[in-house]
PDB file of C-alpha atoms in Angstrom:
ATOM      1  CA  ASP A 154      13.435   7.795  25.217  1.00 53.00           C
ATOM      2  CA  THR A 155      16.966   6.760  24.238  1.00 63.00           C
ATOM      3  CA  GLY A 156      15.933   4.055  21.787  1.00 91.00           C
ATOM      4  CA  VAL A 157      15.813   4.141  18.003  1.00 95.00           C
ATOM      5  CA  SER A 158      13.296   6.697  16.800  1.00 95.00           C
ATOM      6  CA  GLN A 159      11.562   6.688  13.426  1.00 97.00           C
ATOM      7  CA  ASN A 160       9.391   9.350  11.869  1.00 96.00           C
ATOM      8  CA  PRO A 161       6.733   9.445  10.727  1.00 96.00           C
ATOM      9  CA  ARG A 162       5.046   6.369  12.206  1.00 95.00           C
ATOM     10  CA  HIS A 163       2.544   6.232   9.369  1.00 96.00           C
ATOM     11  CA  LYS A 164       2.569   7.688   5.868  1.00 97.00           C
ATOM     12  CA  ILE A 165      -0.135   7.516   3.220  1.00 97.00           C
ATOM     13  CA  THR A 166       0.854   8.774  -0.202  1.00 97.00           C
ATOM     14  CA  LYS A 167      -0.448   8.724  -3.734  1.00 97.00           C
ATOM     15  CA  ARG A 168       1.279   6.603  -6.337  1.00 97.00           C
ATOM     16  CA  GLY A 169       4.029   8.557  -8.041  1.00 97.00           C
ATOM     17  CA  GLN A 170       4.796  10.845  -5.104  1.00 97.00           C
ATOM     18  CA  ASN A 171       8.124  10.932  -3.304  1.00 98.00           C
ATOM     19  CA  VAL A 172       8.389  10.120   0.401  1.00 98.00           C
ATOM     20  CA  THR A 173      11.191  10.476   2.927  1.00 98.00           C
ATOM     21  CA  PHE A 174      11.545   8.697   6.255  1.00 97.00           C
ATOM     22  CA  ARG A 175      13.881   9.580   9.083  1.00 98.00           C
ATOM     23  CA  CYS A 176      15.660   7.373  11.598  1.00 97.00           C
ATOM     24  CA  ASP A 177      17.488   8.568  14.702  1.00 97.00           C
ATOM     25  CA  PRO A 178      19.630   5.715  16.059  1.00 96.00           C
ATOM     26  CA  ILE A 179      20.840   5.175  19.618  1.00 93.00           C
ATOM     27  CA  SER A 180      23.402   7.914  20.053  1.00 90.00           C
ATOM     28  CA  GLU A 181      26.594   5.875  20.478  1.00 86.00           C
ATOM     29  CA  HIS A 182      25.720   3.333  17.768  1.00 90.00           C
ATOM     30  CA  ASN A 183      27.840   3.533  14.644  1.00 89.00           C
ATOM     31  CA  ARG A 184      25.893   1.039  12.526  1.00 90.00           C
ATOM     32  CA  LEU A 185      22.490   1.790  11.087  1.00 93.00           C
ATOM     33  CA  TYR A 186      20.300  -0.592   9.087  1.00 92.00           C
ATOM     34  CA  TRP A 187      17.189  -0.175   6.991  1.00 94.00           C
ATOM     35  CA  TYR A 188      14.765  -3.068   6.482  1.00 93.00           C
ATOM     36  CA  ARG A 189      11.444  -3.490   4.727  1.00 94.00           C
ATOM     37  CA  GLN A 190       8.781  -5.803   6.102  1.00 92.00           C
ATOM     38  CA  THR A 191       5.556  -6.891   4.438  1.00 91.00           C
ATOM     39  CA  LEU A 192       2.686  -8.579   6.209  1.00 84.00           C
ATOM     40  CA  GLY A 193       3.478 -12.087   7.428  1.00 79.00           C
ATOM     41  CA  GLN A 194       7.123 -11.898   6.424  1.00 83.00           C
ATOM     42  CA  GLY A 195      10.347 -11.295   8.292  1.00 83.00           C
ATOM     43  CA  PRO A 196      12.232  -8.059   7.671  1.00 87.00           C
ATOM     44  CA  GLU A 197      14.152  -7.847   4.378  1.00 87.00           C
ATOM     45  CA  PHE A 198      17.527  -6.157   4.452  1.00 86.00           C
ATOM     46  CA  LEU A 199      17.764  -2.986   2.353  1.00 92.00           C
ATOM     47  CA  THR A 200      21.006  -1.259   3.286  1.00 92.00           C
ATOM     48  CA  TYR A 201      23.352  -0.466   6.125  1.00 88.00           C
ATOM     49  CA  PHE A 202      25.764   2.262   7.167  1.00 92.00           C
ATOM     50  CA  GLN A 203      28.829   2.265   9.319  1.00 89.00           C
ATOM     51  CA  ASN A 204      29.136   5.846  10.453  1.00 91.00           C
ATOM     52  CA  GLU A 205      28.397   7.909   7.325  1.00 91.00           C
ATOM     53  CA  ALA A 206      29.540   5.264   4.841  1.00 91.00           C
ATOM     54  CA  GLN A 207      26.912   3.162   3.093  1.00 90.00           C
ATOM     55  CA  LEU A 208      28.636  -0.232   3.076  1.00 86.00           C
ATOM     56  CA  GLU A 209      26.050  -2.521   1.578  1.00 83.00           C
ATOM     57  CA  LYS A 210      22.900  -2.267  -0.502  1.00 86.00           C
ATOM     58  CA  SER A 211      20.467  -5.050  -1.227  1.00 85.00           C
ATOM     59  CA  ARG A 212      19.311  -5.767  -4.757  1.00 82.00           C
ATOM     60  CA  LEU A 213      15.863  -4.925  -3.357  1.00 77.00           C
ATOM     61  CA  LEU A 214      16.993  -1.308  -3.234  1.00 82.00           C
ATOM     62  CA  SER A 215      16.014  -0.146  -6.708  1.00 84.00           C
ATOM     63  CA  ASP A 216      17.103   3.116  -8.277  1.00 90.00           C
ATOM     64  CA  ARG A 217      14.030   4.762  -6.809  1.00 94.00           C
ATOM     65  CA  PHE A 218      15.357   4.187  -3.297  1.00 95.00           C
ATOM     66  CA  SER A 219      18.148   6.205  -1.766  1.00 94.00           C
ATOM     67  CA  ALA A 220      19.457   6.326   1.769  1.00 96.00           C
ATOM     68  CA  GLU A 221      21.801   8.778   3.405  1.00 95.00           C
ATOM     69  CA  ARG A 222      23.487   9.217   6.726  1.00 96.00           C
ATOM     70  CA  PRO A 223      25.282  12.520   6.187  1.00 91.00           C
ATOM     71  CA  LYS A 224      26.945  13.037   9.548  1.00 87.00           C
ATOM     72  CA  GLY A 225      26.982   9.490  10.789  1.00 86.00           C
ATOM     73  CA  SER A 226      24.057  10.134  13.106  1.00 91.00           C
ATOM     74  CA  PHE A 227      20.474  10.184  11.766  1.00 96.00           C
ATOM     75  CA  SER A 228      19.582   8.626   8.436  1.00 97.00           C
ATOM     76  CA  THR A 229      16.953   9.256   5.791  1.00 97.00           C
ATOM     77  CA  LEU A 230      15.389   6.826   3.347  1.00 97.00           C
ATOM     78  CA  GLU A 231      13.776   8.369   0.284  1.00 97.00           C
ATOM     79  CA  ILE A 232      11.519   6.589  -2.161  1.00 97.00           C
ATOM     80  CA  GLN A 233      10.907   8.387  -5.441  1.00 97.00           C
ATOM     81  CA  ARG A 234       7.905   7.829  -7.693  1.00 96.00           C
ATOM     82  CA  THR A 235       6.256   5.490  -5.200  1.00 97.00           C
ATOM     83  CA  GLU A 236       4.447   2.393  -6.433  1.00 96.00           C
ATOM     84  CA  GLN A 237       1.763   0.340  -4.719  1.00 95.00           C
ATOM     85  CA  GLY A 238       4.297  -2.435  -4.217  1.00 94.00           C
ATOM     86  CA  ASP A 239       6.289  -0.111  -1.983  1.00 96.00           C
ATOM     87  CA  SER A 240       3.556  -0.367   0.668  1.00 96.00           C
ATOM     88  CA  ALA A 241       5.249  -1.959   3.663  1.00 96.00           C
ATOM     89  CA  MET A 242       6.663  -1.313   7.102  1.00 96.00           C
ATOM     90  CA  TYR A 243      10.110   0.290   6.906  1.00 97.00           C
ATOM     91  CA  LEU A 244      12.235  -0.562   9.920  1.00 95.00           C
ATOM     92  CA  CYS A 245      15.420   1.095  11.065  1.00 95.00           C
ATOM     93  CA  ALA A 246      17.869  -0.519  13.462  1.00 93.00           C
ATOM     94  CA  SER A 247      21.159   0.499  14.990  1.00 92.00           C
ATOM     95  CA  SER A 248      24.026  -1.349  16.615  1.00 87.00           C
ATOM     96  CA  LEU A 249      27.459  -0.769  18.054  1.00 84.00           C
ATOM     97  CA  ALA A 250      30.072  -2.446  15.894  1.00 74.00           C
ATOM     98  CA  ARG A 251      32.485  -4.485  17.937  1.00 69.00           C
ATOM     99  CA  GLN A 252      33.802  -8.015  17.659  1.00 58.00           C
ATOM    100  CA  GLY A 253      31.175 -10.629  18.425  1.00 55.00           C
ATOM    101  CA  ASP A 254      27.960  -9.156  19.749  1.00 54.00           C
ATOM    102  CA  THR A 255      26.349  -6.861  17.218  1.00 66.00           C
ATOM    103  CA  GLU A 256      22.819  -6.851  18.571  1.00 76.00           C
ATOM    104  CA  ALA A 257      20.602  -4.528  16.589  1.00 83.00           C
ATOM    105  CA  PHE A 258      17.953  -2.432  18.308  1.00 89.00           C
ATOM    106  CA  PHE A 259      14.913  -1.565  16.252  1.00 92.00           C
ATOM    107  CA  GLY A 260      12.694   1.443  15.978  1.00 94.00           C
ATOM    108  CA  GLN A 261       8.915   1.197  15.819  1.00 93.00           C
ATOM    109  CA  GLY A 262       8.937   1.457  12.066  1.00 94.00           C
ATOM    110  CA  THR A 263       7.245   3.676   9.492  1.00 96.00           C
ATOM    111  CA  ARG A 264       4.226   2.125   7.843  1.00 96.00           C
ATOM    112  CA  LEU A 265       3.902   3.300   4.254  1.00 97.00           C
ATOM    113  CA  THR A 266       0.659   2.940   2.325  1.00 97.00           C
ATOM    114  CA  VAL A 267       0.705   3.865  -1.352  1.00 97.00           C
ATOM    115  CA  VAL A 268      -2.771   4.443  -2.788  1.00 96.00           C
TER     116      VAL A 268
ATOM    117  CA  LYS B  78      22.983 -19.867   0.147  1.00 78.00           C
ATOM    118  CA  ASN B  79      22.516 -18.458   3.657  1.00 81.00           C
ATOM    119  CA  GLN B  80      18.984 -19.188   4.818  1.00 88.00           C
ATOM    120  CA  VAL B  81      16.931 -19.334   7.979  1.00 93.00           C
ATOM    121  CA  GLU B  82      13.758 -21.407   8.102  1.00 95.00           C
ATOM    122  CA  GLN B  83      11.241 -21.381  10.919  1.00 96.00           C
ATOM    123  CA  SER B  84       8.435 -23.709  11.870  1.00 96.00           C
ATOM    124  CA  PRO B  85       5.596 -23.767  12.403  1.00 96.00           C
ATOM    125  CA  GLN B  86       4.452 -20.797  10.359  1.00 94.00           C
ATOM    126  CA  SER B  87       1.724 -20.132  12.912  1.00 95.00           C
ATOM    127  CA  LEU B  88       0.629 -21.638  16.207  1.00 97.00           C
ATOM    128  CA  ILE B  89      -2.429 -21.253  18.424  1.00 97.00           C
ATOM    129  CA  ILE B  90      -2.295 -22.435  22.041  1.00 97.00           C
ATOM    130  CA  LEU B  91      -4.310 -21.898  25.201  1.00 97.00           C
ATOM    131  CA  GLU B  92      -3.107 -19.530  27.891  1.00 97.00           C
ATOM    132  CA  GLY B  93      -0.939 -21.297  30.427  1.00 97.00           C
ATOM    133  CA  LYS B  94       0.327 -23.949  28.025  1.00 97.00           C
ATOM    134  CA  ASN B  95       3.927 -24.354  26.882  1.00 97.00           C
ATOM    135  CA  CYS B  96       5.134 -24.271  23.293  1.00 97.00           C
ATOM    136  CA  THR B  97       8.325 -24.688  21.292  1.00 98.00           C
ATOM    137  CA  LEU B  98       9.251 -22.854  18.116  1.00 98.00           C
ATOM    138  CA  GLN B  99      11.894 -24.178  15.725  1.00 98.00           C
ATOM    139  CA  CYS B 100      14.598 -22.527  13.645  1.00 97.00           C
ATOM    140  CA  ASN B 101      16.901 -24.253  11.145  1.00 97.00           C
ATOM    141  CA  TYR B 102      19.687 -22.362   9.434  1.00 95.00           C
ATOM    142  CA  THR B 103      22.296 -22.862   6.752  1.00 93.00           C
ATOM    143  CA  VAL B 104      24.344 -19.749   7.516  1.00 86.00           C
ATOM    144  CA  SER B 105      28.074 -20.117   7.305  1.00 84.00           C
ATOM    145  CA  PRO B 106      30.360 -19.050   8.813  1.00 85.00           C
ATOM    146  CA  PHE B 107      28.142 -18.733  11.844  1.00 86.00           C
ATOM    147  CA  SER B 108      28.545 -15.847  14.270  1.00 84.00           C
ATOM    148  CA  ASN B 109      25.481 -15.819  16.510  1.00 87.00           C
ATOM    149  CA  LEU B 110      21.735 -16.459  16.616  1.00 92.00           C
ATOM    150  CA  ARG B 111      19.045 -14.237  18.044  1.00 92.00           C
ATOM    151  CA  TRP B 112      15.383 -14.629  18.765  1.00 95.00           C
ATOM    152  CA  TYR B 113      13.242 -11.517  18.401  1.00 94.00           C
ATOM    153  CA  LYS B 114       9.656 -10.917  19.488  1.00 96.00           C
ATOM    154  CA  GLN B 115       7.620  -8.630  17.256  1.00 94.00           C
ATOM    155  CA  ASP B 116       4.215  -7.364  18.300  1.00 92.00           C
ATOM    156  CA  THR B 117       1.859  -6.428  15.498  1.00 88.00           C
ATOM    157  CA  GLY B 118       2.756  -3.037  14.050  1.00 84.00           C
ATOM    158  CA  ARG B 119       5.882  -2.658  16.185  1.00 88.00           C
ATOM    159  CA  GLY B 120       9.591  -3.149  15.665  1.00 90.00           C
ATOM    160  CA  PRO B 121      11.254  -6.421  16.751  1.00 92.00           C
ATOM    161  CA  VAL B 122      12.607  -6.655  20.299  1.00 92.00           C
ATOM    162  CA  SER B 123      15.495  -8.965  21.155  1.00 90.00           C
ATOM    163  CA  LEU B 124      14.788 -11.898  23.492  1.00 93.00           C
ATOM    164  CA  THR B 125      18.082 -13.804  23.443  1.00 89.00           C
ATOM    165  CA  ILE B 126      21.393 -13.902  21.623  1.00 87.00           C
ATOM    166  CA  MET B 127      23.489 -17.056  21.465  1.00 88.00           C
ATOM    167  CA  THR B 128      27.011 -17.652  20.250  1.00 86.00           C
ATOM    168  CA  PHE B 129      28.550 -20.849  18.912  1.00 83.00           C
ATOM    169  CA  SER B 130      29.586 -22.140  22.332  1.00 87.00           C
ATOM    170  CA  GLU B 131      26.239 -21.591  24.064  1.00 89.00           C
ATOM    171  CA  ASN B 132      23.667 -24.398  24.172  1.00 91.00           C
ATOM    172  CA  THR B 133      20.939 -22.871  26.310  1.00 95.00           C
ATOM    173  CA  LYS B 134      19.995 -19.382  27.368  1.00 93.00           C
ATOM    174  CA  SER B 135      16.975 -18.261  29.364  1.00 93.00           C
ATOM    175  CA  ASN B 136      15.176 -14.954  29.634  1.00 92.00           C
ATOM    176  CA  GLY B 137      12.315 -15.313  32.101  1.00 94.00           C
ATOM    177  CA  ARG B 138       9.759 -17.714  30.634  1.00 96.00           C
ATOM    178  CA  TYR B 139      11.700 -17.893  27.356  1.00 96.00           C
ATOM    179  CA  THR B 140      14.415 -20.521  26.910  1.00 96.00           C
ATOM    180  CA  ALA B 141      16.435 -20.742  23.712  1.00 96.00           C
ATOM    181  CA  THR B 142      18.576 -23.702  22.717  1.00 96.00           C
ATOM    182  CA  LEU B 143      21.231 -23.940  20.049  1.00 96.00           C
ATOM    183  CA  ASP B 144      22.752 -27.019  18.417  1.00 94.00           C
ATOM    184  CA  ALA B 145      25.554 -25.713  16.242  1.00 91.00           C
ATOM    185  CA  ASP B 146      26.289 -29.183  14.848  1.00 91.00           C
ATOM    186  CA  THR B 147      22.815 -29.690  13.407  1.00 94.00           C
ATOM    187  CA  LYS B 148      22.315 -25.936  12.875  1.00 94.00           C
ATOM    188  CA  GLN B 149      19.076 -25.891  14.796  1.00 96.00           C
ATOM    189  CA  SER B 150      17.665 -23.631  17.463  1.00 97.00           C
ATOM    190  CA  SER B 151      14.463 -23.678  19.438  1.00 97.00           C
ATOM    191  CA  LEU B 152      12.585 -21.171  21.556  1.00 98.00           C
ATOM    192  CA  HIS B 153      10.543 -22.640  24.384  1.00 97.00           C
ATOM    193  CA  ILE B 154       7.871 -20.533  26.054  1.00 97.00           C
ATOM    194  CA  THR B 155       6.684 -21.716  29.439  1.00 97.00           C
ATOM    195  CA  ALA B 156       3.290 -20.961  30.991  1.00 97.00           C
ATOM    196  CA  SER B 157       2.195 -18.785  28.084  1.00 97.00           C
ATOM    197  CA  GLN B 158       0.402 -15.496  28.696  1.00 97.00           C
ATOM    198  CA  LEU B 159      -1.899 -13.502  26.450  1.00 97.00           C
ATOM    199  CA  SER B 160       0.889 -10.942  26.010  1.00 96.00           C
ATOM    200  CA  ASP B 161       3.051 -13.607  24.379  1.00 97.00           C
ATOM    201  CA  SER B 162       0.884 -13.315  21.264  1.00 97.00           C
ATOM    202  CA  ALA B 163       3.315 -12.013  18.659  1.00 96.00           C
ATOM    203  CA  SER B 164       5.614 -13.083  15.829  1.00 95.00           C
ATOM    204  CA  TYR B 165       8.852 -14.717  16.909  1.00 96.00           C
ATOM    205  CA  ILE B 166      11.690 -14.281  14.478  1.00 95.00           C
ATOM    206  CA  CYS B 167      14.961 -16.194  14.355  1.00 95.00           C
ATOM    207  CA  VAL B 168      17.916 -14.192  13.070  1.00 92.00           C
ATOM    208  CA  VAL B 169      21.364 -15.568  12.306  1.00 90.00           C
ATOM    209  CA  SER B 170      24.445 -13.426  11.961  1.00 85.00           C
ATOM    210  CA  ALA B 171      27.147 -14.461   9.510  1.00 80.00           C
ATOM    211  CA  LYS B 172      30.765 -13.668  10.205  1.00 76.00           C
ATOM    212  CA  GLY B 173      32.248 -11.232   7.812  1.00 67.00           C
ATOM    213  CA  SER B 174      33.080  -7.628   7.369  1.00 49.00           C
ATOM    214  CA  ASN B 175      29.471  -6.501   7.669  1.00 56.00           C
ATOM    215  CA  TYR B 176      27.935  -8.994  10.147  1.00 57.00           C
ATOM    216  CA  GLN B 177      24.890  -9.176   7.902  1.00 69.00           C
ATOM    217  CA  LEU B 178      21.775 -10.527   9.594  1.00 79.00           C
ATOM    218  CA  ILE B 179      19.810 -13.334   7.914  1.00 85.00           C
ATOM    219  CA  TRP B 180      16.186 -13.315   8.990  1.00 87.00           C
ATOM    220  CA  GLY B 181      13.619 -16.081   9.186  1.00 91.00           C
ATOM    221  CA  ALA B 182      10.019 -15.386   8.205  1.00 90.00           C
ATOM    222  CA  GLY B 183       8.862 -15.800  11.793  1.00 93.00           C
ATOM    223  CA  THR B 184       6.315 -17.904  13.652  1.00 95.00           C
ATOM    224  CA  LYS B 185       3.048 -16.160  14.449  1.00 95.00           C
ATOM    225  CA  LEU B 186       1.966 -17.247  17.927  1.00 97.00           C
ATOM    226  CA  ILE B 187      -1.576 -16.661  19.168  1.00 97.00           C
ATOM    227  CA  ILE B 188      -2.433 -17.278  22.798  1.00 97.00           C
ATOM    228  CA  LYS B 189      -6.132 -17.841  23.474  1.00 96.00           C
ATOM    229  CA  PRO B 190      -7.751 -17.390  26.899  1.00 95.00           C
TER     230      PRO B 190
END
């Protein structure tokens, strides 16, 4: 499978615990995006990387959230001291930056449930 | 403020019927518009992408239209099938250094046998 891969697919954690998600983008893609999606809503932008540089962060990304893409390939999204409001689907997407078409391809997502 | 609004919020139709989903946007400067299909519990999958100069684009039973003057797009589904049941999300890309994507909330489509 050469698509975007996310792990784990599902995560249940107790409130206050830290969680980390991983995203492996399509290999030649230099842009990587993280989104959060709650039930019945479209995805909300969290942050994006071009290569290893984190170029933009949404105001939704509180201090408890941190994302890295250390070598410009895979990325991790960590949530510290999880809260029940963090329960959502976390989607990763990647794209190849070039003028015009920047179609993003999505992974299957990681569903987080905070109990 | 850059926004994308979709209607209806949800739609139920019988298998075999046609339907049209609407998307209005206020994104400027406009780069392109995409329609994504998202099955429950899965990531979105691209159906079409349209640039400023394109009015109509088809992908099988899906036909998207774009009116850049009125900033409206529609997605028409012909001869619906049970597998078309999903959320359909309109996404507009704004020109700029980051090509940020502005997402609609989606239309939840249910096809009944």
